[in-house]
């Protein structure tokens, strides 16, 4: 039997279903009874009835409450949470802040598991995400023909907002099912189609299931690099689609990794990096005000609202990043390659095993890339692209400026 006595844990996190304390296993109930301090939402704490122990209502903002709990590290604390606390829940948050042997988690059944059982969906075929406390725009990368989506709602108006987003994207024929209060006496299922969704408000406690169906006007964006050039708002300072695909291939996005995008332009590389793998992060550095606005607009429209955007001159911002930010797993130089000392700063910051990629179109830029290549090796490639264009009544090839690309991986031995 799980026991705090033989684990040394001070924090317990218990997942509770809609049916309340009756959903707890005997082990979970024993851990709850032993706790000295109880933490949870008003709904969870109300389940306890008259209880003399100290109770803390989980409030906003979420990050502040986490810090309050951590400030009492070592006390006997039990957090009551909904469903599975390790599935987009508070348990997952604390597991990143404290060693696993300091906490005990007893999960309940997640909303995703319950929804799949109600719908007859195989969980491994479903994209699972949460819109609770997160921007609706996170949904964009998941909207693909034939996709099955399960979403935790922010509140009762979230289903209508999802229906509107799907309709605007040309997926108005998508089937939407809202499952309210699953596992409890008030459980209810609402069905409809996105373009004619007729429920302006549902119960705040709901999970949304979507079967994505594309109409003839659907805006279908690929899940692999690169997106069409016209998917981005830009002033011409854009890494074009074919070059962008090559660049992302060299950068090799991997789950949870961090990219520094230097001279970000409209943010296309950062945004595609974050779309390419789960949990990726990116910092886009740009000095031009209009381009900064374009980066923000593109990040919102293409489903990467958590892109970090930094304004300023490269060397100045890099100095701050070296002090404040997580070291990068990859660095892309899209502008500013001729800045003196840039490569040395980036190379020092880059993690072992990290990738450094730079694109230039000028002779001066090429000279810099050749200097870097002599220092650390890597690959130098020239990318030339021609597109068919009208020439009177005929067509011919019109060449774009060739792009010289330098790509290198930092060895683990330095």
Coordinates of N, CA, C and O in Angstrom, one line a residue, residues 230-403:
X230 N 1.9 32.6 -48.2 CA 0.7 33.5 -47.9 C 0.0 33.2 -46.6 O -0.9 33.9 -46.2
X231 N 0.5 32.2 -45.8 CA 0.0 31.9 -44.5 C 0.5 33.0 -43.5 O -0.1 33.1 -42.4
X232 N 1.5 33.7 -43.9 CA 2.2 34.7 -43.0 C 1.9 36.1 -43.4 O 1.9 36.4 -44.6
X233 N 1.7 37.0 -42.4 CA 1.7 38.4 -42.7 C 3.1 38.8 -42.7 O 3.9 38.6 -41.8
X234 N 3.6 39.5 -43.8 CA 5.0 39.9 -43.9 C 5.1 41.0 -44.8 O 4.3 41.4 -45.6
X235 N 6.3 41.7 -44.8 CA 6.6 42.8 -45.6 C 7.7 42.4 -46.7 O 8.3 43.3 -47.3
X236 N 7.8 41.1 -46.9 CA 8.8 40.6 -47.9 C 10.0 40.0 -47.1 O 10.7 39.2 -47.7
X237 N 10.1 40.3 -45.9 CA 11.2 39.7 -45.1 C 10.8 38.4 -44.5 O 10.4 38.3 -43.4
X238 N 10.8 37.4 -45.4 CA 10.2 36.1 -45.1 C 11.2 35.0 -45.7 O 11.6 35.1 -46.9
X239 N 11.5 34.0 -44.9 CA 12.2 32.9 -45.4 C 11.2 32.1 -46.2 O 10.2 31.5 -45.7
X240 N 11.4 32.0 -47.6 CA 10.4 31.4 -48.5 C 10.2 29.9 -48.2 O 11.1 29.3 -47.6
X241 N 9.1 29.4 -48.6 CA 8.6 28.1 -48.3 C 9.7 27.0 -48.5 O 10.0 26.2 -47.6
X242 N 10.3 26.9 -49.7 CA 11.2 25.8 -50.0 C 12.5 26.0 -49.1 O 13.0 25.0 -48.5
X243 N 13.0 27.2 -49.0 CA 14.2 27.5 -48.2 C 13.8 27.2 -46.7 O 14.6 26.7 -45.9
X244 N 12.6 27.6 -46.3 CA 12.2 27.4 -44.9 C 12.2 25.9 -44.6 O 12.5 25.4 -43.5
X245 N 11.7 25.1 -45.5 CA 11.6 23.6 -45.3 C 13.0 23.1 -45.1 O 13.3 22.3 -44.2
X246 N 14.0 23.5 -45.9 CA 15.3 23.1 -45.8 C 15.9 23.5 -44.4 O 16.7 22.8 -43.8
X247 N 15.6 24.8 -44.0 CA 16.1 25.3 -42.8 C 15.6 24.5 -41.6 O 16.4 24.2 -40.7
X248 N 14.3 24.3 -41.6 CA 13.7 23.5 -40.4 C 14.3 22.1 -40.4 O 14.5 21.5 -39.3
X249 N 14.6 21.5 -41.6 CA 15.2 20.2 -41.6 C 16.5 20.2 -40.9 O 16.9 19.3 -40.2
X250 N 17.3 21.3 -41.2 CA 18.6 21.4 -40.6 C 18.6 21.7 -39.1 O 19.4 21.2 -38.3
X251 N 17.6 22.4 -38.7 CA 17.4 22.8 -37.3 C 16.9 21.6 -36.5 O 17.1 21.5 -35.3
X252 N 16.2 20.7 -37.1 CA 15.7 19.4 -36.5 C 14.9 19.7 -35.2 O 15.4 19.4 -34.1
X253 N 13.7 20.2 -35.3 CA 12.9 20.4 -34.1 C 12.6 19.1 -33.4 O 12.3 18.1 -34.0
X254 N 12.8 19.1 -32.0 CA 12.5 17.9 -31.2 C 11.7 18.3 -30.0 O 11.8 19.4 -29.5
X255 N 10.9 17.3 -29.5 CA 10.0 17.6 -28.4 C 10.7 18.3 -27.2 O 11.8 17.9 -26.8
X256 N 10.1 19.4 -26.8 CA 10.6 20.1 -25.6 C 11.8 21.0 -25.8 O 12.3 21.6 -24.8
X257 N 12.3 21.1 -27.0 CA 13.6 21.9 -27.2 C 13.3 23.3 -27.5 O 12.2 23.7 -27.8
X258 N 14.4 24.1 -27.4 CA 14.3 25.6 -27.5 C 15.1 26.1 -28.6 O 16.3 25.7 -28.9
X259 N 14.5 27.0 -29.4 CA 15.1 27.7 -30.5 C 15.3 29.2 -30.3 O 14.4 29.8 -29.7
X260 N 16.5 29.7 -30.6 CA 16.7 31.2 -30.7 C 16.6 31.5 -32.2 O 17.4 31.0 -33.0
X261 N 15.7 32.4 -32.6 CA 15.6 32.8 -33.9 C 16.0 34.3 -34.0 O 15.4 35.2 -33.6
X262 N 17.2 34.5 -34.6 CA 17.9 35.8 -34.6 C 17.6 36.5 -35.9 O 17.9 36.0 -37.0
X263 N 17.1 37.8 -35.8 CA 16.6 38.5 -37.0 C 15.4 37.8 -37.6 O 15.4 37.3 -38.7
X264 N 14.3 37.7 -36.8 CA 13.2 36.8 -37.0 C 12.3 37.2 -38.2 O 11.5 36.4 -38.7
X265 N 12.4 38.4 -38.7 CA 11.5 38.9 -39.8 C 10.1 38.8 -39.3 O 9.6 39.5 -38.4
X266 N 9.3 37.9 -40.0 CA 7.9 37.8 -39.6 C 7.7 36.6 -38.7 O 6.5 36.3 -38.4
X267 N 8.7 35.9 -38.3 CA 8.6 34.9 -37.3 C 8.4 33.5 -37.9 O 8.0 32.5 -37.2
X268 N 8.5 33.3 -39.2 CA 8.1 32.1 -39.9 C 8.9 30.9 -39.3 O 8.3 29.8 -39.1
X269 N 10.2 31.0 -39.1 CA 11.0 29.9 -38.6 C 10.6 29.5 -37.2 O 10.4 28.3 -36.9
X270 N 10.5 30.5 -36.3 CA 10.1 30.2 -35.0 C 8.7 29.5 -34.9 O 8.5 28.6 -34.2
X271 N 7.8 30.0 -35.7 CA 6.4 29.5 -35.7 C 6.4 28.0 -36.2 O 5.8 27.1 -35.6
X272 N 7.1 27.8 -37.3 CA 7.1 26.4 -37.8 C 7.9 25.5 -36.9 O 7.6 24.3 -36.7
X273 N 8.9 26.0 -36.2 CA 9.6 25.2 -35.2 C 8.6 24.7 -34.1 O 8.6 23.6 -33.7
X274 N 7.8 25.7 -33.6 CA 6.9 25.3 -32.5 C 5.8 24.4 -33.0 O 5.2 23.7 -32.2
X275 N 5.4 24.5 -34.2 CA 4.3 23.6 -34.8 C 4.8 22.2 -35.0 O 4.1 21.3 -35.1
X276 N 6.2 22.1 -35.1 CA 6.7 20.8 -35.6 C 6.9 19.7 -34.6 O 6.9 18.5 -34.9
X277 N 7.0 20.0 -33.3 CA 7.2 19.0 -32.3 C 6.5 19.5 -31.0 O 6.4 20.7 -30.7
X278 N 6.1 18.5 -30.2 CA 5.4 18.8 -28.9 C 6.3 19.5 -27.9 O 7.4 19.1 -27.7
X279 N 5.7 20.5 -27.3 CA 6.4 21.2 -26.2 C 7.6 22.0 -26.6 O 8.3 22.5 -25.7
X280 N 7.8 22.3 -27.9 CA 8.9 23.1 -28.3 C 8.7 24.6 -27.9 O 7.5 25.0 -27.7
X281 N 9.8 25.3 -27.7 CA 9.7 26.7 -27.3 C 10.6 27.5 -28.3 O 11.6 26.9 -28.8
X282 N 10.4 28.8 -28.5 CA 11.2 29.6 -29.3 C 11.2 31.0 -28.9 O 10.2 31.5 -28.3
X283 N 12.4 31.7 -29.1 CA 12.5 33.1 -28.8 C 12.8 33.8 -30.1 O 13.8 33.5 -30.8
X284 N 12.0 34.7 -30.6 CA 12.1 35.4 -31.8 C 12.7 36.8 -31.5 O 12.0 37.6 -30.8
X285 N 13.8 37.2 -32.1 CA 14.4 38.5 -31.8 C 14.4 39.3 -33.1 O 14.8 38.9 -34.2
X286 N 13.8 40.5 -33.0 CA 13.7 41.4 -34.1 C 13.7 42.8 -33.6 O 13.2 43.1 -32.5
X287 N 14.2 43.7 -34.4 CA 14.3 45.1 -34.0 C 13.3 46.0 -34.6 O 12.9 47.1 -34.1
X288 N 12.7 45.6 -35.8 CA 11.8 46.4 -36.5 C 10.4 46.3 -35.9 O 9.8 45.2 -35.8
X289 N 9.8 47.5 -35.7 CA 8.5 47.5 -35.0 C 7.4 46.8 -35.8 O 6.6 46.0 -35.3
X290 N 7.3 47.1 -37.1 CA 6.2 46.5 -37.9 C 6.4 45.0 -38.0 O 5.4 44.3 -37.9
X291 N 7.6 44.5 -38.1 CA 7.9 43.1 -38.1 C 7.5 42.4 -36.8 O 7.0 41.3 -36.8
X292 N 7.8 43.1 -35.7 CA 7.4 42.6 -34.4 C 5.9 42.4 -34.3 O 5.4 41.4 -33.8
X293 N 5.1 43.3 -34.9 CA 3.7 43.2 -34.9 C 3.3 42.0 -35.8 O 2.3 41.3 -35.4
X294 N 4.0 41.8 -36.9 CA 3.7 40.7 -37.8 C 3.9 39.4 -37.1 O 3.2 38.4 -37.2
X295 N 5.1 39.3 -36.3 CA 5.4 38.1 -35.6 C 4.2 37.7 -34.7 O 3.8 36.6 -34.6
X296 N 3.8 38.7 -33.9 CA 2.7 38.5 -32.9 C 1.4 38.0 -33.6 O 0.8 37.1 -33.1
X297 N 1.1 38.7 -34.7 CA -0.1 38.3 -35.4 C 0.0 36.9 -36.0 O -1.0 36.1 -36.0
X298 N 1.1 36.6 -36.6 CA 1.3 35.2 -37.2 C 1.3 34.1 -36.1 O 0.7 33.1 -36.3
X299 N 1.9 34.4 -35.0 CA 1.9 33.4 -33.9 C 0.5 33.1 -33.4 O 0.2 32.0 -33.2
X300 N -0.3 34.1 -33.3 CA -1.7 34.0 -32.9 C -2.5 33.2 -33.9 O -3.2 32.2 -33.6
X301 N -2.3 33.5 -35.2 CA -3.1 33.0 -36.2 C -2.7 31.5 -36.5 O -3.6 30.7 -37.0
X302 N -1.5 31.2 -36.3 CA -1.0 29.8 -36.7 C -0.8 28.9 -35.5 O -0.2 27.8 -35.6
X303 N -1.3 29.3 -34.3 CA -1.4 28.3 -33.2 C -0.2 28.3 -32.3 O 0.0 27.2 -31.6
X304 N 0.6 29.3 -32.3 CA 1.8 29.3 -31.4 C 1.8 30.6 -30.5 O 2.8 31.4 -30.5
X305 N 0.8 30.8 -29.7 CA 0.6 32.0 -29.0 C 1.7 32.2 -27.9 O 1.8 33.3 -27.4
X306 N 2.4 31.1 -27.5 CA 3.4 31.2 -26.5 C 4.8 31.5 -27.0 O 5.8 31.5 -26.3
X307 N 4.9 31.9 -28.3 CA 6.2 32.3 -28.8 C 6.7 33.5 -28.1 O 6.0 34.5 -27.9
X308 N 7.9 33.5 -27.6 CA 8.5 34.6 -26.9 C 9.1 35.6 -27.9 O 9.9 35.2 -28.7
X309 N 8.7 36.8 -27.8 CA 9.1 37.8 -28.8 C 10.0 38.9 -28.1 O 9.5 39.5 -27.1
X310 N 11.2 39.1 -28.6 CA 12.1 40.0 -28.0 C 12.4 41.1 -29.0 O 12.8 40.9 -30.1
X311 N 12.3 42.4 -28.5 CA 12.7 43.5 -29.3 C 14.0 44.1 -29.0 O 14.4 44.2 -27.9
X312 N 14.8 44.4 -30.1 CA 16.1 45.0 -29.9 C 17.2 44.6 -30.8 O 17.0 43.7 -31.7
X313 N 18.4 45.2 -30.7 CA 19.5 44.8 -31.4 C 20.0 43.4 -31.0 O 20.0 43.1 -29.8
X314 N 20.5 42.6 -31.9 CA 20.8 41.2 -31.7 C 21.8 41.1 -30.5 O 21.5 40.3 -29.6
X315 N 22.9 41.7 -30.6 CA 24.0 41.5 -29.6 C 23.5 41.9 -28.2 O 23.8 41.2 -27.2
X316 N 22.7 43.0 -28.1 CA 22.2 43.4 -26.8 C 21.2 42.4 -26.2 O 21.3 42.0 -25.1
X317 N 20.3 41.9 -27.1 CA 19.3 41.0 -26.6 C 19.9 39.6 -26.3 O 19.5 39.0 -25.3
X318 N 20.9 39.2 -27.1 CA 21.6 38.0 -26.8 C 22.3 38.0 -25.4 O 22.3 37.0 -24.7
X319 N 22.8 39.2 -25.1 CA 23.5 39.3 -23.8 C 22.5 39.1 -22.7 O 22.8 38.4 -21.7
X320 N 21.3 39.6 -22.8 CA 20.2 39.4 -21.8 C 19.8 37.9 -21.8 O 19.5 37.4 -20.7
X321 N 19.7 37.3 -23.0 CA 19.2 35.9 -23.0 C 20.2 35.0 -22.3 O 19.8 34.0 -21.7
X322 N 21.5 35.3 -22.5 CA 22.5 34.5 -21.8 C 22.3 34.5 -20.3 O 22.7 33.5 -19.7
X323 N 21.8 35.5 -19.8 CA 21.6 35.6 -18.3 C 20.2 35.0 -17.9 O 20.1 34.5 -16.8
X324 N 19.2 35.2 -18.7 CA 17.8 34.9 -18.3 C 17.2 33.6 -18.8 O 16.4 33.0 -18.1
X325 N 17.5 33.3 -20.0 CA 16.7 32.2 -20.7 C 17.4 30.9 -20.6 O 18.6 30.8 -20.4
X326 N 16.6 29.9 -20.8 CA 17.2 28.5 -21.0 C 18.1 28.4 -22.2 O 17.8 29.0 -23.2
X327 N 19.2 27.7 -22.1 CA 20.1 27.6 -23.2 C 19.5 26.9 -24.4 O 18.7 26.0 -24.2
X328 N 19.8 27.4 -25.6 CA 19.0 26.9 -26.7 C 19.6 25.5 -27.2 O 20.8 25.2 -27.1
X329 N 18.7 24.7 -27.8 CA 19.0 23.5 -28.5 C 19.3 23.7 -29.9 O 19.9 22.9 -30.6
X330 N 18.9 24.9 -30.4 CA 19.1 25.3 -31.8 C 19.1 26.8 -32.0 O 18.4 27.5 -31.2
X331 N 19.9 27.3 -32.9 CA 19.9 28.7 -33.2 C 19.8 28.9 -34.7 O 20.5 28.2 -35.4
X332 N 19.0 29.8 -35.1 CA 18.9 30.2 -36.5 C 19.2 31.7 -36.7 O 18.6 32.5 -35.9
X333 N 20.1 32.0 -37.6 CA 20.4 33.4 -37.9 C 19.8 33.6 -39.3 O 20.3 33.2 -40.3
X334 N 18.7 34.4 -39.3 CA 18.1 34.8 -40.5 C 18.4 36.2 -40.9 O 18.2 36.7 -42.1
X335 N 19.0 37.0 -40.0 CA 19.4 38.4 -40.3 C 20.5 38.8 -39.2 O 20.5 38.3 -38.1
X336 N 21.4 39.6 -39.7 CA 22.4 40.1 -38.7 C 23.7 39.2 -38.7 O 24.5 39.3 -37.8
X337 N 23.9 38.3 -39.7 CA 25.0 37.4 -39.7 C 26.3 38.1 -39.7 O 27.3 37.6 -39.2
X338 N 26.4 39.4 -40.2 CA 27.6 40.1 -40.3 C 28.0 40.8 -39.0 O 29.0 41.4 -38.9
X339 N 27.1 40.7 -37.9 CA 27.4 41.4 -36.7 C 28.6 40.8 -36.0 O 28.8 39.5 -35.9
X340 N 29.6 41.6 -35.7 CA 30.9 41.2 -35.2 C 30.7 40.4 -33.8 O 30.0 40.9 -32.9
X341 N 31.3 39.2 -33.8 CA 31.2 38.5 -32.5 C 30.0 37.6 -32.3 O 29.8 36.9 -31.4
X342 N 29.0 37.7 -33.3 CA 27.7 37.0 -33.1 C 27.9 35.5 -33.0 O 27.4 34.9 -32.1
X343 N 28.7 34.9 -33.9 CA 28.9 33.5 -33.9 C 29.5 33.0 -32.5 O 29.0 32.0 -32.0
X344 N 30.5 33.7 -32.0 CA 31.1 33.2 -30.8 C 30.1 33.2 -29.6 O 30.1 32.3 -28.8
X345 N 29.3 34.2 -29.6 CA 28.3 34.3 -28.5 C 27.3 33.1 -28.6 O 27.0 32.4 -27.7
X346 N 26.8 32.9 -29.9 CA 25.9 31.8 -30.1 C 26.5 30.5 -29.8 O 25.8 29.6 -29.2
X347 N 27.7 30.3 -30.3 CA 28.3 29.0 -30.1 C 28.5 28.6 -28.6 O 28.4 27.5 -28.2
X348 N 28.8 29.7 -27.8 CA 29.0 29.5 -26.4 C 27.7 29.1 -25.7 O 27.6 28.3 -24.8
X349 N 26.6 29.8 -26.2 CA 25.3 29.6 -25.6 C 24.7 28.2 -26.0 O 23.9 27.6 -25.2
X350 N 25.0 27.7 -27.2 CA 24.4 26.5 -27.7 C 24.7 25.3 -26.9 O 25.9 25.1 -26.5
X351 N 23.7 24.5 -26.6 CA 24.0 23.2 -25.9 C 24.8 22.3 -26.7 O 24.7 22.2 -28.0
X352 N 25.6 21.4 -26.1 CA 26.2 20.3 -26.8 C 25.2 19.5 -27.5 O 24.1 19.2 -26.9
X353 N 25.4 19.1 -28.8 CA 24.4 18.4 -29.6 C 23.4 19.3 -30.3 O 22.6 18.9 -31.0
X354 N 23.6 20.7 -30.0 CA 22.7 21.6 -30.6 C 23.0 21.9 -32.0 O 24.1 21.7 -32.5
X355 N 22.1 22.5 -32.7 CA 22.3 22.8 -34.2 C 22.3 24.3 -34.4 O 21.5 25.1 -33.8
X356 N 23.2 24.7 -35.2 CA 23.3 26.2 -35.6 C 23.2 26.2 -37.1 O 23.8 25.5 -37.8
X357 N 22.2 27.1 -37.5 CA 21.9 27.2 -38.9 C 21.8 28.7 -39.3 O 21.2 29.5 -38.5
X358 N 22.5 29.1 -40.4 CA 22.4 30.5 -40.8 C 22.1 30.6 -42.3 O 22.7 29.8 -43.1
X359 N 21.3 31.5 -42.7 CA 21.0 31.7 -44.2 C 21.4 33.2 -44.5 O 21.1 34.1 -43.8
X360 N 22.1 33.3 -45.6 CA 22.5 34.7 -46.1 C 22.3 34.7 -47.6 O 22.3 33.7 -48.3
X361 N 22.2 36.0 -48.1 CA 22.0 36.2 -49.6 C 23.1 37.2 -50.1 O 23.2 37.4 -51.3
X362 N 23.9 37.7 -49.2 CA 24.9 38.7 -49.6 C 26.3 38.1 -49.6 O 26.6 37.1 -48.9
X363 N 27.2 38.7 -50.4 CA 28.6 38.2 -50.4 C 29.3 38.4 -49.1 O 30.0 37.5 -48.6
X364 N 28.9 39.5 -48.4 CA 29.5 39.8 -47.1 C 29.1 38.7 -46.1 O 29.8 38.2 -45.3
X365 N 27.8 38.3 -46.2 CA 27.3 37.3 -45.4 C 28.0 35.9 -45.6 O 28.3 35.2 -44.7
X366 N 28.2 35.7 -46.9 CA 28.9 34.4 -47.3 C 30.3 34.3 -46.7 O 30.7 33.3 -46.3
X367 N 31.0 35.5 -46.7 CA 32.3 35.5 -46.1 C 32.3 35.1 -44.7 O 33.1 34.4 -44.2
X368 N 31.2 35.6 -43.9 CA 31.1 35.3 -42.5 C 30.9 33.8 -42.3 O 31.5 33.1 -41.5
X369 N 30.0 33.2 -43.2 CA 29.7 31.8 -43.0 C 30.9 31.0 -43.3 O 31.1 29.9 -42.7
X370 N 31.7 31.4 -44.3 CA 32.9 30.7 -44.6 C 33.9 30.7 -43.4 O 34.6 29.7 -43.1
X371 N 34.0 31.8 -42.7 CA 34.8 32.0 -41.5 C 34.4 31.0 -40.5 O 35.2 30.3 -39.8
X372 N 33.1 30.9 -40.3 CA 32.5 30.0 -39.2 C 32.8 28.6 -39.6 O 33.1 27.7 -38.7
X373 N 32.6 28.3 -40.9 CA 32.8 26.9 -41.4 C 34.3 26.5 -41.1 O 34.5 25.3 -40.7
X374 N 35.2 27.4 -41.3 CA 36.6 27.1 -41.0 C 36.9 26.8 -39.5 O 37.8 26.0 -39.2
X375 N 36.1 27.5 -38.7 CA 36.3 27.3 -37.2 C 35.8 26.0 -36.7 O 36.4 25.3 -35.9
X376 N 34.6 25.6 -37.2 CA 33.9 24.5 -36.5 C 33.4 23.4 -37.5 O 32.8 22.4 -37.1
X377 N 33.7 23.5 -38.8 CA 33.2 22.5 -39.7 C 31.8 22.7 -40.1 O 31.3 23.9 -40.1
X378 N 31.1 21.6 -40.4 CA 29.7 21.7 -40.7 C 29.5 21.7 -42.3 O 30.4 21.3 -43.0
X379 N 28.3 22.1 -42.7 CA 28.0 22.1 -44.1 C 27.7 23.5 -44.7 O 27.1 24.3 -44.0
X380 N 28.2 23.7 -45.9 CA 27.8 24.9 -46.6 C 27.1 24.5 -47.9 O 27.6 23.7 -48.6
X381 N 25.9 25.0 -48.0 CA 25.1 24.7 -49.2 C 24.5 26.0 -49.8 O 24.2 26.9 -49.1
X382 N 24.4 25.9 -51.1 CA 23.7 27.0 -51.8 C 22.4 26.5 -52.4 O 22.3 25.5 -53.1
X383 N 21.3 27.3 -52.1 CA 20.0 26.9 -52.5 C 19.5 27.9 -53.6 O 19.4 29.1 -53.3
X384 N 19.2 27.3 -54.7 CA 18.8 28.2 -55.8 C 17.4 27.7 -56.3 O 17.2 26.5 -56.5
X385 N 16.5 28.6 -56.4 CA 15.1 28.3 -56.7 C 14.6 29.2 -57.9 O 14.9 30.4 -57.9
X386 N 14.0 28.5 -58.8 CA 13.4 29.3 -59.9 C 11.9 28.9 -60.0 O 11.5 27.7 -59.8
X387 N 11.1 29.9 -60.3 CA 9.7 29.6 -60.4 C 9.2 30.0 -61.8 O 9.6 31.0 -62.4
X388 N 8.2 29.2 -62.3 CA 7.7 29.5 -63.7 C 6.9 30.8 -63.6 O 6.0 31.0 -62.7
X389 N 7.1 31.7 -64.5 CA 6.4 33.0 -64.6 C 6.0 33.3 -66.0 O 6.7 32.9 -67.0
X390 N 5.0 34.1 -66.2 CA 4.6 34.4 -67.6 C 5.6 35.3 -68.3 O 6.2 36.2 -67.7
X391 N 5.9 35.0 -69.6 CA 6.7 35.8 -70.4 C 5.9 36.1 -71.7 O 5.9 35.2 -72.6
X392 N 5.2 37.1 -71.7 CA 4.2 37.4 -72.8 C 3.2 36.2 -72.8 O 2.6 35.9 -71.8
X393 N 3.0 35.6 -74.0 CA 2.0 34.5 -74.0 C 2.6 33.2 -73.5 O 1.9 32.2 -73.5
X394 N 3.9 33.2 -73.2 CA 4.5 31.9 -72.8 C 4.9 32.0 -71.3 O 4.6 32.9 -70.6
X395 N 5.7 31.0 -70.9 CA 6.2 30.9 -69.5 C 7.7 30.6 -69.5 O 8.2 30.0 -70.4
X396 N 8.4 31.1 -68.5 CA 9.8 30.9 -68.4 C 10.2 30.8 -66.9 O 9.3 31.1 -66.0
X397 N 11.4 30.5 -66.6 CA 11.9 30.4 -65.3 C 12.4 31.7 -64.8 O 13.3 32.3 -65.4
X398 N 11.9 32.1 -63.6 CA 12.4 33.4 -63.0 C 13.2 33.0 -61.7 O 12.6 32.4 -60.8
X399 N 14.5 33.3 -61.7 CA 15.3 32.8 -60.5 C 15.2 33.8 -59.4 O 15.2 35.0 -59.6
X400 N 15.0 33.3 -58.2 CA 15.2 34.1 -56.9 C 16.6 34.2 -56.6 O 17.5 33.4 -57.1
X401 N 16.9 35.1 -55.7 CA 18.3 35.2 -55.2 C 18.7 34.0 -54.5 O 18.0 33.4 -53.7
X402 N 19.9 33.4 -54.9 CA 20.3 32.2 -54.2 C 20.6 32.4 -52.7 O 21.0 33.5 -52.3
X403 N 20.3 31.4 -51.9 CA 20.5 31.5 -50.5 C 21.7 30.6 -50.1 O 21.7 29.4 -50.5

